[in-house]
Tab-separated table of C-alpha atoms and ligand atoms in Angstrom:
chain	number	residue	atom	x	y	z
A	825	MET	CA	-57.957	60.662	-11.399
A	826	PHE	CA	-54.176	60.713	-11.401
A	827	TRP	CA	-51.197	61.133	-13.684
A	828	LEU	CA	-48.814	58.340	-14.402
A	829	GLY	CA	-45.586	59.536	-15.955
A	830	VAL	CA	-43.624	56.997	-17.950
A	831	THR	CA	-40.272	57.781	-19.480
A	832	TYR	CA	-38.385	55.874	-22.085
A	833	ALA	CA	-34.721	56.363	-22.852
A	834	PHE	CA	-33.290	55.197	-26.137
A	835	PHE	CA	-29.581	54.630	-26.495
A	836	TRP	CA	-27.436	53.599	-29.444
A	837	LEU	CA	-25.736	51.168	-27.099
A	838	GLY	CA	-26.925	47.590	-26.816
A	839	GLY	CA	-27.018	45.333	-23.778
A	840	LEU	CA	-28.338	47.845	-21.288
A	841	SER	CA	-28.446	46.755	-17.707
A	842	GLU	CA	-28.187	48.832	-14.569
A	843	ALA	CA	-29.823	52.250	-14.948
A	844	GLY	CA	-29.237	52.247	-18.675
A	845	LYS	CA	-25.529	51.473	-18.370
A	846	THR	CA	-23.989	48.547	-20.185
A	847	THR	CA	-22.749	45.893	-17.799
A	848	LYS	CA	-19.011	46.090	-17.543
A	849	ASP	CA	-16.883	43.664	-15.546
A	850	CYS	CA	-13.568	45.032	-14.335
A	851	GLN	CA	-10.638	43.584	-12.462
A	852	TRP	CA	-9.318	45.287	-9.331
A	853	ASN	CA	-5.557	45.020	-9.140
A	854	GLY	CA	-5.003	47.067	-6.000
A	855	THR	CA	-5.204	50.662	-7.174
A	856	VAL	CA	-8.166	52.745	-8.211
A	857	SER	CA	-6.183	54.579	-10.852
A	858	ALA	CA	-5.620	51.326	-12.700
A	859	LEU	CA	-9.346	50.574	-12.812
A	860	ASP	CA	-11.054	50.812	-16.169
A	861	THR	CA	-13.814	53.446	-16.613
A	862	ASN	CA	-17.580	52.870	-16.474
A	863	CYS	CA	-17.285	49.639	-14.480
A	864	THR	CA	-20.516	48.227	-13.081
A	865	ASN	CA	-19.044	45.051	-11.568
A	866	ILE	CA	-15.651	44.857	-9.908
A	867	ASN	CA	-13.870	41.601	-9.283
A	868	ALA	CA	-11.480	41.906	-6.357
A	869	PRO	CA	-10.622	38.438	-5.029
A	870	SER	CA	-7.869	39.774	-2.754
A	871	GLY	CA	-10.185	42.480	-1.406
A	872	LEU	CA	-10.900	46.039	-2.420
A	873	ILE	CA	-8.819	47.979	0.081
A	874	LEU	CA	-8.717	51.763	0.360
A	875	ASN	CA	-6.394	53.496	2.805
A	876	GLY	CA	-7.136	57.160	2.209
A	877	THR	CA	-4.358	57.901	-0.275
A	878	ASP	CA	-6.850	58.244	-3.125
A	879	ASP	CA	-8.313	61.638	-3.970
A	880	ILE	CA	-12.027	61.227	-3.335
A	881	LYS	CA	-12.759	62.835	-6.715
A	882	VAL	CA	-11.017	59.919	-8.409
A	883	LEU	CA	-13.151	57.506	-6.392
A	884	TYR	CA	-16.332	59.394	-7.370
A	885	LYS	CA	-15.397	59.029	-11.014
A	886	GLN	CA	-14.148	55.449	-10.999
A	887	PHE	CA	-16.846	53.944	-8.777
A	888	ALA	CA	-19.773	56.031	-10.104
A	889	HIS	CA	-21.611	53.133	-11.752
A	890	VAL	CA	-20.447	50.243	-9.618
A	891	THR	CA	-23.317	48.118	-8.323
A	892	THR	CA	-21.512	44.869	-7.453
A	893	VAL	CA	-18.166	44.082	-5.864
A	894	THR	CA	-17.105	40.464	-5.855
A	895	GLY	CA	-14.644	40.607	-3.032
A	896	CYS	CA	-14.466	42.011	0.479
A	897	ILE	CA	-14.174	45.760	1.060
A	898	GLN	CA	-12.008	47.470	3.649
A	899	ILE	CA	-11.712	51.240	4.100
A	900	SER	CA	-9.257	52.272	6.799
A	901	GLY	CA	-7.379	55.335	7.931
A	902	THR	CA	-9.151	57.814	5.667
A	903	THR	CA	-10.472	61.328	6.206
A	904	TYR	CA	-13.536	60.827	3.999
A	905	ALA	CA	-16.739	62.218	5.528
A	906	ARG	CA	-18.878	59.682	3.685
A	907	PHE	CA	-18.326	56.769	1.364
A	908	ASP	CA	-20.529	58.488	-1.236
A	909	PHE	CA	-18.358	57.117	-4.018
A	910	PHE	CA	-20.241	53.838	-3.510
A	911	ALA	CA	-23.583	55.610	-4.023
A	912	ARG	CA	-24.877	52.938	-6.383
A	913	LEU	CA	-23.303	49.867	-4.765
A	914	ARG	CA	-25.894	47.210	-3.992
A	915	THR	CA	-24.122	43.882	-3.582
A	916	ILE	CA	-20.911	42.767	-1.928
A	917	ASN	CA	-19.926	39.152	-2.446
A	918	CYS	CA	-17.167	38.452	0.049
A	919	SER	CA	-16.140	34.840	0.168
A	920	ASN	CA	-12.405	35.149	0.854
A	921	SER	CA	-11.909	33.618	4.278
A	922	SER	CA	-8.941	35.854	5.086
A	923	PHE	CA	-11.467	38.629	5.761
A	924	THR	CA	-13.703	38.344	8.809
A	925	VAL	CA	-16.332	40.814	7.580
A	926	ASP	CA	-17.792	41.721	4.199
A	927	PHE	CA	-17.245	45.447	4.706
A	928	MET	CA	-14.794	46.910	7.207
A	929	ALA	CA	-14.626	50.614	8.085
A	930	SER	CA	-11.948	51.379	10.631
A	931	ASN	CA	-9.958	54.387	11.789
A	932	ASN	CA	-11.810	56.886	9.626
A	933	SER	CA	-11.448	59.996	11.740
A	934	MET	CA	-13.883	62.186	9.787
A	935	LEU	CA	-16.479	59.604	8.838
A	936	GLU	CA	-19.947	60.942	9.665
A	937	ARG	CA	-22.176	58.721	7.593
A	938	LEU	CA	-21.671	55.615	5.509
A	939	GLY	CA	-23.461	57.246	2.561
A	940	MET	CA	-24.116	54.076	0.601
A	941	PRO	CA	-27.914	54.165	0.484
A	942	MET	CA	-28.642	50.894	-1.318
A	943	VAL	CA	-26.022	48.344	-0.315
A	944	GLN	CA	-26.970	45.323	1.760
A	945	ILE	CA	-24.172	44.228	4.072
A	946	SER	CA	-24.468	41.045	6.023
A	947	ARG	CA	-21.260	41.381	8.050
A	948	LEU	CA	-20.292	45.002	8.722
A	949	GLY	CA	-17.239	45.845	10.818
A	950	LEU	CA	-17.085	49.306	12.396
A	951	THR	CA	-14.208	50.336	14.637
A	952	PHE	CA	-12.681	53.715	15.508
A	953	ASN	CA	-14.888	55.933	13.373
A	954	PRO	CA	-15.478	58.472	16.145
A	955	LYS	CA	-17.948	60.709	14.294
A	956	LEU	CA	-20.036	58.004	12.687
A	957	CYS	CA	-23.761	57.657	13.213
A	958	ILE	CA	-26.131	55.364	11.385
A	959	THR	CA	-29.685	55.933	10.250
A	960	GLN	CA	-32.589	53.794	11.331
A	961	SER	CA	-32.844	52.212	7.887
A	962	GLU	CA	-29.117	51.410	7.940
A	963	ALA	CA	-29.598	49.722	11.280
A	964	VAL	CA	-32.063	47.408	9.503
A	965	ARG	CA	-30.104	47.030	6.264
A	966	PHE	CA	-26.822	46.071	7.930
A	967	THR	CA	-26.988	42.846	9.843
A	968	ASN	CA	-24.288	41.351	12.049
A	969	VAL	CA	-22.629	44.655	12.824
A	970	GLN	CA	-19.321	43.959	14.561
A	971	ARG	CA	-17.781	46.797	16.482
A	972	GLY	CA	-15.157	47.549	19.073
A	973	GLN	CA	-16.125	47.782	22.713
A	974	SER	CA	-15.512	51.511	22.733
A	975	ASP	CA	-17.511	52.052	19.563
A	976	ASN	CA	-20.974	53.257	20.377
A	977	ILE	CA	-22.755	53.590	17.090
A	978	THR	CA	-25.460	56.164	17.619
A	979	ILE	CA	-28.583	56.728	15.555
A	980	CYS	CA	-28.254	59.968	13.567
A	981	GLN	CA	-30.256	62.863	14.953
A	982	GLY	CA	-32.255	65.377	12.946
A	983	VAL	CA	-34.601	68.309	13.421
A	984	SER	CA	-36.773	66.453	15.879
A	985	GLY	CA	-35.259	63.272	17.295
A	986	ASN	CA	-33.946	60.572	14.972
A	987	LEU	CA	-33.152	61.679	11.431
A	988	LYS	CA	-36.450	61.129	9.661
A	989	GLU	CA	-36.591	58.913	6.602
A	990	CYS	CA	-39.624	59.012	4.327
A	991	SER	CA	-40.699	57.508	1.062
A	992	SER	CA	-42.280	59.630	-1.628
A	993	THR	CA	-45.064	58.242	-3.793
A	994	ILE	CA	-45.832	58.831	-7.477
A	995	ASN	CA	-48.779	61.099	-8.321
A	996	SER	CA	-49.600	62.059	-4.759
A	997	ALA	CA	-50.409	65.384	-3.146
A	998	ASN	CA	-47.253	67.083	-1.864
A	999	ALA	CA	-45.033	64.211	-3.069
A	1000	GLY	CA	-46.823	61.898	-0.662
A	1001	LEU	CA	-44.692	63.164	2.200
A	1002	GLU	CA	-45.290	63.510	5.909
A	1003	ASP	CA	-43.946	66.517	7.786
A	1004	ASN	CA	-40.317	66.843	8.877
A	1005	CYS	CA	-38.850	64.415	6.331
A	1006	GLU	CA	-35.048	64.634	6.056
A	1007	ILE	CA	-34.088	61.667	3.893
A	1008	ILE	CA	-36.096	60.348	0.934
A	1009	THR	CA	-35.463	56.622	0.784
A	1010	GLU	CA	-35.927	56.195	-2.995
A	1011	ASN	CA	-37.005	58.721	-5.648
A	1012	LEU	CA	-38.644	62.044	-4.821
A	1013	TYR	CA	-41.753	62.598	-6.943
A	1014	VAL	CA	-43.227	66.089	-7.109
A	1015	ASP	CA	-46.117	65.269	-9.438
A	1016	GLY	CA	-49.450	66.674	-10.468
A	1017	VAL	CA	-51.566	69.607	-9.371
A	1018	ASN	CA	-51.925	69.079	-5.596
A	1019	ASN	CA	-48.791	70.700	-4.211
A	1020	ALA	CA	-50.153	73.521	-2.100
A	1021	ASN	CA	-47.973	72.500	0.863
A	1022	ILE	CA	-44.902	71.298	-0.989
A	1023	SER	CA	-42.565	73.989	0.415
A	1024	GLN	CA	-43.363	72.903	3.936
A	1025	LYS	CA	-42.849	69.220	3.092
A	1026	LEU	CA	-39.476	69.816	1.416
A	1027	GLN	CA	-38.035	72.282	3.899
A	1028	TYR	CA	-35.852	69.824	5.873
A	1029	ILE	CA	-34.888	67.372	3.136
A	1030	LYS	CA	-31.124	66.871	3.058
A	1031	GLU	CA	-30.731	63.663	1.105
A	1032	VAL	CA	-32.499	61.859	-1.704
A	1033	ASN	CA	-31.310	58.295	-2.234
A	1034	GLY	CA	-32.828	58.049	-5.709
A	1035	ARG	CA	-33.585	60.751	-8.304
A	1036	ILE	CA	-35.828	63.817	-8.284
A	1037	TYR	CA	-38.825	64.145	-10.580
A	1038	VAL	CA	-40.923	67.289	-11.090
A	1039	ARG	CA	-43.733	66.288	-13.437
A	1040	ALA	CA	-46.994	67.691	-14.687
A	1041	THR	CA	-47.193	70.292	-11.932
A	1042	THR	CA	-48.677	73.784	-12.001
A	1043	LEU	CA	-45.879	75.089	-9.767
A	1044	THR	CA	-43.930	78.094	-11.011
A	1045	ASN	CA	-40.908	77.433	-8.842
A	1046	LEU	CA	-39.507	74.939	-6.367
A	1047	THR	CA	-36.906	75.330	-3.651
A	1048	ILE	CA	-35.316	72.494	-1.681
A	1049	PRO	CA	-33.316	74.673	0.672
A	1050	MET	CA	-31.381	72.068	2.688
A	1051	LEU	CA	-30.790	69.456	-0.016
A	1052	GLN	CA	-27.152	68.323	-0.071
A	1053	LYS	CA	-26.931	64.830	-1.535
A	1054	VAL	CA	-28.711	63.125	-4.418
A	1055	TYR	CA	-27.484	59.556	-4.809
A	1056	GLY	CA	-29.354	58.661	-8.002
A	1057	ALA	CA	-29.406	55.061	-6.837
A	1058	GLU	CA	-32.062	52.402	-7.007
A	1059	SER	CA	-32.627	49.370	-4.883
A	1060	SER	CA	-33.372	47.033	-7.739
A	1061	TYR	CA	-32.730	46.391	-11.405
A	1062	ASN	CA	-33.799	49.231	-13.706
A	1063	THR	CA	-32.878	49.844	-17.321
A	1064	VAL	CA	-33.878	53.508	-17.399
A	1065	ASN	CA	-31.140	56.024	-16.852
A	1066	ASP	CA	-33.120	59.183	-16.179
A	1067	ALA	CA	-31.444	62.464	-15.368
A	1068	THR	CA	-30.705	62.896	-11.662
A	1069	ILE	CA	-33.212	65.769	-11.632
A	1070	TYR	CA	-35.836	65.391	-14.334
A	1071	VAL	CA	-38.356	68.184	-14.926
A	1072	VAL	CA	-41.055	67.356	-17.475
A	1073	GLY	CA	-44.570	68.273	-18.526
A	1074	ASN	CA	-45.034	71.249	-16.214
A	1075	SER	CA	-47.169	74.082	-17.534
A	1076	ASN	CA	-45.619	77.090	-15.802
A	1077	PHE	CA	-42.398	75.975	-14.164
A	1078	THR	CA	-39.604	78.546	-14.346
A	1079	THR	CA	-37.093	78.007	-11.509
A	1080	LEU	CA	-35.500	75.308	-9.400
A	1081	ASP	CA	-33.342	76.300	-6.452
A	1082	VAL	CA	-31.158	73.745	-4.650
A	1083	PRO	CA	-28.597	76.071	-3.069
A	1084	LYS	CA	-26.836	73.497	-0.850
A	1085	VAL	CA	-26.315	70.571	-3.201
A	1086	ASP	CA	-22.709	69.413	-2.903
A	1087	PHE	CA	-22.916	65.834	-4.125
A	1088	MET	CA	-24.791	63.978	-6.831
A	1089	ALA	CA	-23.704	60.614	-8.116
A	1090	GLN	CA	-22.218	61.079	-11.579
A	1091	ASN	CA	-24.773	60.746	-14.347
A	1092	ASP	CA	-25.026	61.586	-18.042
A	1093	TYR	CA	-27.483	64.349	-17.100
A	1094	SER	CA	-27.613	65.876	-13.655
A	1095	PHE	CA	-30.567	68.018	-14.760
A	1096	LEU	CA	-32.803	67.716	-17.807
A	1097	THR	CA	-35.915	69.521	-18.921
A	1098	ALA	CA	-37.714	70.347	-22.133
A	1099	ASP	CA	-40.406	72.446	-20.464
A	1100	ALA	CA	-40.843	75.620	-22.525
A	1101	SER	CA	-41.484	77.727	-19.430
A	1102	TYR	CA	-38.211	76.764	-17.751
A	1103	LYS	CA	-35.441	79.356	-17.715
A	1104	MET	CA	-31.984	77.917	-17.116
A	1105	ASP	CA	-30.126	80.044	-14.613
A	1106	GLN	CA	-26.389	80.209	-14.295
A	1107	SER	CA	-26.255	79.356	-10.587
A	1108	LEU	CA	-28.109	76.063	-11.090
A	1109	CYS	CA	-25.912	75.370	-14.098
A	1110	ASN	CA	-22.744	75.944	-12.089
A	1111	ARG	CA	-23.963	73.950	-9.114
A	1112	LEU	CA	-25.089	70.840	-10.994
A	1113	SER	CA	-22.672	70.683	-13.936
A	1114	PRO	CA	-19.916	68.895	-11.971
A	1115	PHE	CA	-22.277	65.918	-11.633
A	1116	GLY	CA	-23.427	65.560	-15.239
A	1117	SER	CA	-24.691	67.675	-18.128
A	1118	VAL	CA	-27.344	70.290	-17.314
A	1119	GLN	CA	-29.730	70.557	-20.223
A	1120	SER	CA	-32.743	72.734	-20.863
A	1121	ASN	CA	-34.695	73.072	-24.101
A	1122	GLY	CA	-32.126	70.978	-25.982
A	1123	THR	CA	-29.135	73.036	-24.893
A	1124	VAL	CA	-26.454	71.984	-22.427
A	1125	CYS	CA	-25.538	74.978	-20.288
A	1126	VAL	CA	-21.945	76.063	-19.897
A	1127	SER	CA	-20.736	76.306	-16.345
A	1128	THR	CA	-18.710	79.404	-15.472
A	1129	GLY	CA	-15.872	79.470	-12.975
A	1130	SER	CA	-15.083	75.782	-13.246
A	1131	LYS	CA	-13.884	73.745	-16.132
A	1132	ILE	CA	-16.592	71.953	-17.971
A	1133	GLY	CA	-16.040	68.506	-19.335
A	1134	THR	CA	-16.974	67.436	-22.801
A	1135	THR	CA	-20.719	67.702	-22.772
A	1136	ALA	CA	-21.263	67.183	-26.483
A	1137	SER	CA	-24.710	65.753	-26.842
A	1138	MET	CA	-24.800	62.067	-26.132
A	1139	ALA	CA	-26.561	59.510	-28.236
A	1140	LEU	CA	-29.658	59.887	-26.180
A	1141	GLY	CA	-33.183	60.732	-27.100
A	1142	LEU	CA	-35.892	61.178	-24.562
A	1143	LEU	CA	-39.560	60.740	-25.015
A	1144	ALA	CA	-41.966	61.443	-22.218
A	1145	CYS	CA	-45.413	59.959	-22.400
A	1146	TYR	CA	-48.238	60.778	-20.082
A	1147	PHE	CA	-51.247	58.584	-19.610
A	1148	LEU	CA	-54.306	59.896	-17.920
A	1149	TYR	CA	-56.112	57.353	-15.787
A	1150	HIS	CA	-59.398	57.419	-13.979
B	2196	LIG	C1	-2.128	52.797	0.537
B	2196	LIG	O1	-2.417	51.920	-0.548
B	2196	LIG	C2	-1.590	52.155	-1.672
B	2196	LIG	C3	-2.048	51.210	-2.754
B	2196	LIG	O2	-3.389	51.414	-3.039
B	2196	LIG	C4	-0.149	51.937	-1.333
B	2196	LIG	O3	0.645	52.236	-2.439
B	2196	LIG	C5	0.232	52.822	-0.168
B	2196	LIG	O4	1.529	52.523	0.247
B	2196	LIG	C6	-0.694	52.635	1.001
B	2196	LIG	N1	-0.391	53.574	2.036
B	2196	LIG	C7	-0.410	53.265	3.325
B	2196	LIG	C8	-0.099	54.368	4.276
B	2196	LIG	O5	-0.675	52.130	3.709
B	2197	LIG	C1	-2.422	47.436	-12.104
B	2197	LIG	O1	-2.747	47.740	-13.457
B	2197	LIG	C2	-2.034	48.855	-13.961
B	2197	LIG	C3	-2.568	49.139	-15.348
B	2197	LIG	O2	-3.029	48.008	-15.980
B	2197	LIG	C4	-0.561	48.579	-13.955
B	2197	LIG	O3	0.134	49.725	-14.414
B	2197	LIG	C5	-0.136	48.274	-12.535
B	2197	LIG	O4	1.237	47.923	-12.513
B	2197	LIG	C6	-0.942	47.141	-11.980
B	2197	LIG	N1	-0.584	46.973	-10.578
B	2197	LIG	C7	-0.450	45.790	-10.036
B	2197	LIG	C8	-0.094	45.771	-8.560
B	2197	LIG	O5	-0.591	44.765	-10.667
B	2198	LIG	C1	-17.953	55.984	-20.251
B	2198	LIG	O1	-19.283	56.468	-20.398
B	2198	LIG	C2	-19.360	57.783	-20.925
B	2198	LIG	C3	-20.815	58.191	-21.003
B	2198	LIG	O2	-21.548	57.711	-19.985
B	2198	LIG	C4	-18.749	57.847	-22.289
B	2198	LIG	O3	-18.762	59.177	-22.745
B	2198	LIG	C5	-17.326	57.323	-22.248
B	2198	LIG	O4	-16.816	57.264	-23.546
B	2198	LIG	C6	-17.285	55.946	-21.620
B	2198	LIG	N1	-15.891	55.511	-21.524
B	2198	LIG	C7	-15.485	54.359	-21.994
B	2198	LIG	C8	-14.028	54.048	-21.890
B	2198	LIG	O5	-16.278	53.540	-22.478
B	2199	LIG	C1	-7.813	36.283	-0.367
B	2199	LIG	O1	-7.202	37.523	-0.086
B	2199	LIG	C2	-5.794	37.417	0.142
B	2199	LIG	C3	-5.284	38.779	0.507
B	2199	LIG	O2	-5.928	39.249	1.629
B	2199	LIG	C4	-5.104	36.901	-1.097
B	2199	LIG	O3	-3.753	36.751	-0.840
B	2199	LIG	C5	-5.727	35.582	-1.508
B	2199	LIG	O4	-5.196	35.179	-2.750
B	2199	LIG	C6	-7.242	35.705	-1.640
B	2199	LIG	N1	-7.820	34.404	-1.892
B	2199	LIG	C7	-8.543	34.134	-2.984
B	2199	LIG	C8	-9.119	32.769	-3.043
B	2199	LIG	O5	-8.725	34.934	-3.877
B	2200	LIG	C1	-19.728	35.088	-5.124
B	2200	LIG	O1	-18.457	34.991	-5.696
B	2200	LIG	C2	-17.983	33.665	-5.873
B	2200	LIG	C3	-16.592	33.707	-6.458
B	2200	LIG	O2	-15.782	34.474	-5.623
B	2200	LIG	C4	-18.918	32.909	-6.794
B	2200	LIG	O3	-18.529	31.567	-6.888
B	2200	LIG	C5	-20.353	32.998	-6.242
B	2200	LIG	O4	-21.251	32.418	-7.148
B	2200	LIG	C6	-20.760	34.427	-5.998
B	2200	LIG	N1	-22.046	34.484	-5.342
B	2200	LIG	C7	-23.018	35.258	-5.776
B	2200	LIG	C8	-24.277	35.212	-4.984
B	2200	LIG	O5	-22.905	35.979	-6.742
B	2201	LIG	C1	-6.256	51.742	13.519
B	2201	LIG	O1	-5.339	52.613	14.146
B	2201	LIG	C2	-4.700	52.020	15.251
B	2201	LIG	C3	-3.866	53.083	15.973
B	2201	LIG	O2	-3.358	54.001	15.069
B	2201	LIG	C4	-3.827	50.867	14.784
B	2201	LIG	O3	-3.227	50.229	15.862
B	2201	LIG	C5	-4.742	49.875	14.067
B	2201	LIG	O4	-3.945	48.829	13.504
B	2201	LIG	C6	-5.501	50.524	12.984
B	2201	LIG	N1	-6.452	49.568	12.437
B	2201	LIG	C7	-6.646	49.437	11.149
B	2201	LIG	C8	-7.585	48.342	10.735
B	2201	LIG	O5	-6.116	50.142	10.315
B	2202	LIG	C1	-21.938	53.134	25.139
B	2202	LIG	O1	-23.331	53.122	25.398
B	2202	LIG	C2	-23.673	52.472	26.623
B	2202	LIG	C3	-25.183	52.443	26.736
B	2202	LIG	O2	-25.818	52.773	25.555
B	2202	LIG	C4	-23.062	53.232	27.769
B	2202	LIG	O3	-23.365	52.565	28.976
B	2202	LIG	C5	-21.555	53.296	27.585
B	2202	LIG	O4	-20.998	54.103	28.607
B	2202	LIG	C6	-21.207	53.902	26.230
B	2202	LIG	N1	-19.774	53.843	26.032
B	2202	LIG	C7	-19.055	54.836	25.552
B	2202	LIG	C8	-17.598	54.584	25.387
B	2202	LIG	O5	-19.543	55.915	25.228
B	2203	LIG	C1	-52.228	71.971	3.028
B	2203	LIG	O1	-52.223	72.134	4.443
B	2203	LIG	C2	-53.433	72.662	4.933
B	2203	LIG	C3	-53.256	72.953	6.413
B	2203	LIG	O2	-52.440	72.014	7.021
B	2203	LIG	C4	-54.532	71.626	4.668
B	2203	LIG	O3	-55.771	72.128	5.157
B	2203	LIG	C5	-54.636	71.389	3.172
B	2203	LIG	O4	-55.568	70.369	2.921
B	2203	LIG	C6	-53.293	70.980	2.608
B	2203	LIG	N1	-53.385	70.891	1.175
B	2203	LIG	C7	-52.842	69.922	0.460
B	2203	LIG	C8	-53.030	69.943	-1.016
B	2203	LIG	O5	-52.202	69.033	0.967
B	2204	LIG	C1	-49.846	79.537	-16.004
B	2204	LIG	O1	-49.576	80.918	-15.922
B	2204	LIG	C2	-50.491	81.680	-16.680
B	2204	LIG	C3	-50.019	83.127	-16.678
B	2204	LIG	O2	-49.543	83.511	-15.411
B	2204	LIG	C4	-51.865	81.536	-16.054
B	2204	LIG	O3	-52.817	82.268	-16.790
B	2204	LIG	C5	-52.254	80.076	-16.076
B	2204	LIG	O4	-53.463	79.871	-15.398
B	2204	LIG	C6	-51.199	79.220	-15.423
B	2204	LIG	N1	-51.510	77.851	-15.625
B	2204	LIG	C7	-51.631	76.966	-14.644
B	2204	LIG	C8	-52.000	75.571	-15.033
B	2204	LIG	O5	-51.444	77.302	-13.483
B	2205	LIG	C1	-41.564	80.094	-5.003
B	2205	LIG	O1	-40.861	81.276	-4.701
B	2205	LIG	C2	-41.438	82.054	-3.680
B	2205	LIG	C3	-40.687	83.370	-3.533
B	2205	LIG	O2	-39.513	83.379	-4.255
B	2205	LIG	C4	-41.432	81.281	-2.391
B	2205	LIG	O3	-42.036	82.009	-1.360
B	2205	LIG	C5	-42.176	79.974	-2.602
B	2205	LIG	O4	-42.073	79.194	-1.428
B	2205	LIG	C6	-41.598	79.204	-3.761
B	2205	LIG	N1	-42.422	78.037	-4.005
B	2205	LIG	C7	-41.964	76.798	-3.868
B	2205	LIG	C8	-42.952	75.714	-4.131
B	2205	LIG	O5	-40.805	76.529	-3.564
B	2206	LIG	C1	-36.121	76.594	-27.153
B	2206	LIG	O1	-35.306	76.337	-28.250
B	2206	LIG	C2	-35.880	76.749	-29.479
B	2206	LIG	C3	-34.976	76.282	-30.601
B	2206	LIG	O2	-33.622	76.414	-30.230
B	2206	LIG	C4	-36.033	78.263	-29.450
B	2206	LIG	O3	-36.654	78.687	-30.645
B	2206	LIG	C5	-36.931	78.644	-28.292
B	2206	LIG	O4	-37.009	80.039	-28.175
B	2206	LIG	C6	-36.368	78.089	-27.007
B	2206	LIG	N1	-37.305	78.331	-25.924
B	2206	LIG	C7	-36.925	78.800	-24.755
B	2206	LIG	C8	-38.016	78.971	-23.729
B	2206	LIG	O5	-35.772	79.066	-24.492
């Protein structure tokens, strides 16, 4: 017997495509500030070139929903620690012969990780990024890596050898995780009644490439103590734009603690629950509000200490349906 949670999102908007966002084609004319908002596809025939002069917050905002770039990408001379602003990028179509690689990252003195969990790159150029390491899945996802002779690209290390990447499975005991997981390759699913060891399974998780679901559990609280990044990205086409953290159908759930989160890809809702037991706390509200509205029991919380954007309720209704299977 297991639970299958299915969510439906209804929007006023028509023509939904990627993660519930309308497809929007935009032209790149050389500067990110000139880019339209809510772009999903960027056309950049002369290349999308970033040289570090852009405030990364502007990049987070302008590239938040971009899944496709038609054009070659080059990021050089920046101090960005990750290219998280391309969290949702999946496809690069680089056919301009004046570029030798599809994606070039060079001279990025602070670059530690690429931080683009879903993109496929067939020609990746990496030179003079002295702090960069790549994960084992990146080593598979990026083919034809071209690098300078002095560029040793090392595999990222974690709590015990190589940084450990795991997939979580729907409706499984303890999110379907092995021990010592550090990166969740797609969504994290904490589902159902068999979560006796969930704290142990979540203790080292630093990154979730997809979203986080807490559904139909009997847990009273959940802590993901090391979690820093939630990319809210998916590897394939999906018309559902769920909240980045979606808590639904739990009988006794009161508290979520994610004390180290410092990046979530921008979303309409960074956190959403209608569970009657849940008590919104100000620290979670403050931590997650920069990345989207934080809503509990129909109310969007107000962040203190930082300015809150216009969070007036969007034209969104959510219906959660649960089907019990045998
Ligand atoms: C960086 O690119 C911008 C255009 O995006 C340009 O105005 C600026 O001069 C460039 N800076 C350097 C140091 O190349
Ligand atoms: C890019 O577009 C913006 C706004 O449309 C415009 O102000 C700017 O001059 C354009 N830049 C170039 C290099 O065409
Ligand atoms: C971009 O999307 C947000 C909601 O996701 C919406 O509030 C905003 O009006 C949109 N901007 C434009 C220019 O369409
Ligand atoms: C290719 O990129 C160069 C700039 O690097 C640009 O001048 C040229 O117009 C582009 N070619 C095409 C076919 O868009
Ligand atoms: C890539 O872009 C070119 C135009 O630059 C287009 O002709 C081609 O169909 C695109 N390829 C894919 C796979 O989208
Ligand atoms: C990287 O920096 C070096 C030295 O500062 C410079 O010679 C080189 O042209 C730069 N490469 C790129 C692609 O910016
Ligand atoms: C790169 O790694 C190889 C073996 O993995 C090693 O022999 C070489 O010394 C390294 N080069 C640098 C510059 O670290
Ligand atoms: C939790 O871990 C203990 C000891 O490792 C094991 O015996 C038990 O079956 C686990 N329970 C669940 C629900 O995974
Ligand atoms: C929820 O909490 C109540 C009161 O503490 C308890 O009686 C009940 O068994 C709990 N329900 C579940 C499903 O754990
Ligand atoms: C719930 O909170 C208690 C104490 O605050 C903690 O020991 C326990 O690990 C938490 N449970 C989960 C699943 O995070
Ligand atoms: C949820 O909202 C309703 C209506 O605003 C209110 O009556 C109820 O007390 C709230 N429940 C909780 C747990 O905050």
